[in-house]
Amino acid sequence: MSYPHFFDEVESIEVVDPIAAILGAFDNGEYEISYVDVVKSAGHSCPTVAGAYLMTSEAMKVLYPNERVIRGDVDVAFEESLEEGVAGVVGNVISHITGATDKSGFKGLGGKFARHSLMHFNADVNSSARFTRVSNGKSVDVDYNPNTIPVDPQMMPLMQKILSAQASADEKKLFGTLWQDRVERIFKNIDKVVTVTEL
C-alpha cells in the first residue's frame, strides 16, 4: 500500500475503549487511531478530513490531558444540519475516532456503553464543533479554518481538466500531488488552522 509519507508523520490518537476490552477486541481496550485509519474510512485525504482529525485530536488533548481518550465518553455538537456542507463528512471522521453517533451507533450492553445520541446537529453552538467529556462535563469549542493555507494556483485549472476528462495521466498525478501537499501544509500549521477554547 502506497500513500503520501506525511500520513505516517501525523500524531496518532491513543484511545481506551471499554466495550472493546469487555468483548476482547484489544487488551485493556487500548489502541491507537491514526490519520491513515481515517483516510481509509473516508476513502480520501482532503482539507475536510484532515480538519476533522485535527479538531478531534486538539480537543482531546484538552479534555484528556496526559491520558487516553475514553471512546464512548465524548459528546459532539455541530451548528450545521447533518445535510449541510461537509458536516456529514466531518461527523463521520469524528465518529470513527470518538465512537459518538447521532442515532445509528451502538445501543450498549445492559444500559451501558451506548454510543448513539452522542452527536448532535443543529445545535446551539458558535464554532466548528463543540466537544464535551461526558464523564466530567468539561467542554471545548473548536474552530477550524484551512483558508490560511493557500491553494496552489495550478490546482483549479487541473481540476477542471480532470472533471472534463481532458487531463493527461501526468496532469492527474500532479493534481493529486498538489492536493496532498496542501493537506500536509495544514498538518504542519496546526496553530494557524485550529483554535481550541475551553468553556
CSV table of C-alpha atoms in Angstrom, one decimal:
chain,number,residue,atom,x,y,z
A,1,MET,CA,0.0,0.0,0.0
A,2,SER,CA,1.4,3.3,-1.1
A,3,TYR,CA,0.4,6.7,0.2
A,4,PRO,CA,2.0,10.2,0.9
A,5,HIS,CA,4.7,9.8,3.5
A,6,PHE,CA,3.4,12.6,5.8
A,7,PHE,CA,0.4,10.4,6.7
A,8,ASP,CA,2.7,8.5,9.0
A,9,GLU,CA,4.1,11.7,10.5
A,10,VAL,CA,0.7,12.8,11.8
A,11,GLU,CA,0.4,12.1,15.6
A,12,SER,CA,-1.9,9.2,16.3
A,13,ILE,CA,-4.8,9.5,18.9
A,14,GLU,CA,-4.5,7.0,21.8
A,15,VAL,CA,-7.8,5.7,23.0
A,16,VAL,CA,-9.2,3.2,25.5
A,17,ASP,CA,-12.5,1.6,24.6
A,18,PRO,CA,-14.4,-0.1,27.4
A,19,ILE,CA,-16.6,-2.2,25.2
A,20,ALA,CA,-13.5,-3.3,23.2
A,21,ALA,CA,-12.0,-4.5,26.5
A,22,ILE,CA,-15.1,-6.4,27.6
A,23,LEU,CA,-15.5,-8.1,24.2
A,24,GLY,CA,-11.8,-9.0,24.0
A,25,ALA,CA,-11.0,-6.9,20.9
A,26,PHE,CA,-7.9,-5.3,22.3
A,27,ASP,CA,-6.0,-5.9,25.5
A,28,ASN,CA,-7.4,-3.5,28.1
A,29,GLY,CA,-9.4,-1.9,25.3
A,30,GLU,CA,-6.3,0.2,24.4
A,31,TYR,CA,-5.4,1.1,20.8
A,32,GLU,CA,-4.4,3.9,18.5
A,33,ILE,CA,-6.3,5.6,15.7
A,34,SER,CA,-4.1,7.1,13.0
A,35,TYR,CA,-4.7,9.5,10.2
A,36,VAL,CA,-4.2,6.6,7.8
A,37,ASP,CA,-7.1,4.9,9.6
A,38,VAL,CA,-9.5,7.7,9.0
A,39,VAL,CA,-8.3,8.2,5.4
A,40,LYS,CA,-9.1,4.5,4.8
A,41,SER,CA,-12.5,5.0,6.3
A,42,ALA,CA,-13.3,8.2,4.4
A,43,GLY,CA,-11.8,6.9,1.2
A,44,HIS,CA,-9.7,10.1,0.7
A,45,SER,CA,-7.5,12.7,2.2
A,46,CYS,CA,-8.5,16.3,1.9
A,47,PRO,CA,-8.6,19.5,4.0
A,48,THR,CA,-12.0,18.5,5.4
A,49,VAL,CA,-10.9,15.0,6.6
A,50,ALA,CA,-7.6,16.5,7.9
A,51,GLY,CA,-9.6,19.2,9.7
A,52,ALA,CA,-11.9,16.8,11.4
A,53,TYR,CA,-9.0,14.7,12.5
A,54,LEU,CA,-7.1,17.8,13.8
A,55,MET,CA,-10.2,19.3,15.6
A,56,THR,CA,-10.7,16.0,17.4
A,57,SER,CA,-7.0,15.5,18.2
A,58,GLU,CA,-6.6,19.0,19.6
A,59,ALA,CA,-9.8,18.9,21.6
A,60,MET,CA,-8.9,15.5,23.1
A,61,LYS,CA,-5.6,16.9,24.3
A,62,VAL,CA,-7.5,19.4,26.5
A,63,LEU,CA,-10.3,17.0,27.6
A,64,TYR,CA,-8.0,14.1,28.3
A,65,PRO,CA,-4.6,15.6,29.3
A,66,ASN,CA,-1.9,13.0,29.7
A,67,GLU,CA,-4.3,10.1,29.4
A,68,ARG,CA,-6.0,8.1,26.7
A,69,VAL,CA,-9.2,9.3,25.2
A,70,ILE,CA,-12.2,7.2,26.5
A,71,ARG,CA,-14.1,6.1,23.5
A,72,GLY,CA,-17.8,6.5,24.0
A,73,ASP,CA,-17.3,9.3,26.6
A,74,VAL,CA,-17.3,12.2,24.1
A,75,ASP,CA,-20.4,14.2,23.1
A,76,VAL,CA,-20.1,16.3,19.9
A,77,ALA,CA,-22.3,19.1,18.7
A,78,PHE,CA,-22.4,21.0,15.4
A,79,GLU,CA,-24.2,24.2,14.5
A,80,GLU,CA,-24.9,22.8,11.0
A,81,SER,CA,-27.5,20.3,10.0
A,82,LEU,CA,-26.3,16.8,9.0
A,83,GLU,CA,-27.1,17.5,5.4
A,84,GLU,CA,-25.4,20.9,5.3
A,85,GLY,CA,-22.0,21.4,3.6
A,86,VAL,CA,-19.4,18.9,4.8
A,87,ALA,CA,-21.0,18.4,8.3
A,88,GLY,CA,-21.7,14.7,7.5
A,89,VAL,CA,-18.1,14.1,6.4
A,90,VAL,CA,-16.7,15.8,9.5
A,91,GLY,CA,-19.1,13.9,11.7
A,92,ASN,CA,-18.1,10.6,10.2
A,93,VAL,CA,-14.4,11.2,10.9
A,94,ILE,CA,-15.1,12.3,14.4
A,95,SER,CA,-17.4,9.3,15.0
A,96,HIS,CA,-14.6,7.0,13.8
A,97,ILE,CA,-12.3,8.4,16.5
A,98,THR,CA,-14.6,9.0,19.4
A,99,GLY,CA,-17.4,6.5,18.8
A,100,ALA,CA,-20.0,9.2,19.0
A,101,THR,CA,-23.0,8.9,16.6
A,102,ASP,CA,-26.4,10.6,16.4
A,103,LYS,CA,-28.8,7.7,16.1
A,104,SER,CA,-27.1,4.9,14.3
A,105,GLY,CA,-24.5,3.9,16.9
A,106,PHE,CA,-24.1,1.0,19.3
A,107,LYS,CA,-27.1,0.7,21.7
A,108,GLY,CA,-25.0,-0.6,24.6
A,109,LEU,CA,-24.9,-3.6,26.9
A,110,GLY,CA,-27.3,-3.6,29.9
A,111,GLY,CA,-27.8,0.1,29.6
A,112,LYS,CA,-24.0,0.9,29.5
A,113,PHE,CA,-21.5,1.7,26.7
A,114,ALA,CA,-24.1,3.3,24.4
A,115,ARG,CA,-22.6,5.3,21.5
A,116,HIS,CA,-25.8,6.7,20.0
A,117,SER,CA,-27.2,10.1,20.8
A,118,LEU,CA,-23.7,11.5,21.4
A,119,MET,CA,-23.6,13.5,18.2
A,120,HIS,CA,-25.9,16.4,17.6
A,121,PHE,CA,-26.6,18.6,14.6
A,122,ASN,CA,-28.5,22.0,14.5
A,123,ALA,CA,-27.1,22.6,18.0
A,124,ASP,CA,-26.8,25.9,19.8
A,125,VAL,CA,-23.0,26.3,19.3
A,126,ASN,CA,-21.0,29.0,17.6
A,127,SER,CA,-17.9,27.1,16.5
A,128,SER,CA,-16.9,24.4,14.0
A,129,ALA,CA,-17.7,21.8,16.8
A,130,ARG,CA,-18.1,21.5,20.5
A,131,PHE,CA,-16.6,18.5,22.3
A,132,THR,CA,-17.8,17.5,25.8
A,133,ARG,CA,-16.3,14.9,28.0
A,134,VAL,CA,-19.4,13.2,29.4
A,135,SER,CA,-17.7,11.8,32.5
A,136,ASN,CA,-16.9,15.2,33.9
A,137,GLY,CA,-18.9,17.7,31.8
A,138,LYS,CA,-15.9,19.7,30.6
A,139,SER,CA,-16.4,21.2,27.1
A,140,VAL,CA,-14.3,22.9,24.5
A,141,ASP,CA,-15.2,24.8,21.3
A,142,VAL,CA,-13.0,24.1,18.3
A,143,ASP,CA,-12.7,26.3,15.2
A,144,TYR,CA,-11.1,25.1,12.0
A,145,ASN,CA,-10.1,27.4,9.2
A,146,PRO,CA,-8.0,26.0,6.4
A,147,ASN,CA,-8.2,29.1,4.3
A,148,THR,CA,-5.0,30.4,5.9
A,149,ILE,CA,-3.2,27.7,3.9
A,150,PRO,CA,-3.1,28.8,0.2
A,151,VAL,CA,-4.1,26.6,-2.7
A,152,ASP,CA,-1.5,26.2,-5.5
A,153,PRO,CA,-2.7,28.2,-8.5
A,154,GLN,CA,-2.3,25.2,-10.8
A,155,MET,CA,-4.9,23.2,-8.9
A,156,MET,CA,-8.1,24.8,-10.3
A,157,PRO,CA,-7.2,24.5,-14.0
A,158,LEU,CA,-6.0,20.9,-13.4
A,159,MET,CA,-9.3,20.0,-11.6
A,160,GLN,CA,-11.3,21.5,-14.5
A,161,LYS,CA,-9.4,19.4,-16.9
A,162,ILE,CA,-9.9,16.2,-14.8
A,163,LEU,CA,-13.6,16.8,-14.4
A,164,SER,CA,-14.0,17.4,-18.2
A,165,ALA,CA,-12.0,14.2,-18.9
A,166,GLN,CA,-9.3,16.2,-20.7
A,167,ALA,CA,-6.4,15.7,-18.3
A,168,SER,CA,-3.4,13.5,-19.1
A,169,ALA,CA,-2.1,10.9,-16.7
A,170,ASP,CA,0.8,13.3,-15.7
A,171,GLU,CA,-1.7,16.1,-15.1
A,172,LYS,CA,-3.8,13.8,-12.9
A,173,LYS,CA,-0.8,12.8,-10.9
A,174,LEU,CA,0.3,16.4,-10.5
A,175,PHE,CA,-3.1,17.4,-9.2
A,176,GLY,CA,-3.0,14.6,-6.6
A,177,THR,CA,0.5,15.7,-5.5
A,178,LEU,CA,-0.5,19.3,-5.2
A,179,TRP,CA,-3.7,18.4,-3.3
A,180,GLN,CA,-1.9,16.3,-0.7
A,181,ASP,CA,0.8,19.0,-0.5
A,182,ARG,CA,-1.8,21.4,0.8
A,183,VAL,CA,-3.1,18.8,3.3
A,184,GLU,CA,0.4,18.3,4.5
A,185,ARG,CA,0.9,22.0,5.0
A,186,ILE,CA,-2.3,22.1,7.0
A,187,PHE,CA,-0.9,19.5,9.4
A,188,LYS,CA,2.3,21.4,9.6
A,189,ASN,CA,0.5,24.6,10.6
A,190,ILE,CA,-1.9,23.4,13.3
A,191,ASP,CA,-1.7,26.7,15.2
A,192,LYS,CA,-2.8,28.6,12.2
A,193,VAL,CA,-5.8,26.4,11.3
A,194,VAL,CA,-7.2,25.2,14.7
A,195,THR,CA,-8.3,27.1,17.7
A,196,VAL,CA,-9.5,25.4,20.9
A,197,THR,CA,-11.4,27.4,23.5
A,198,GLU,CA,-12.2,26.0,26.9
A,199,LEU,CA,-15.7,26.7,28.2
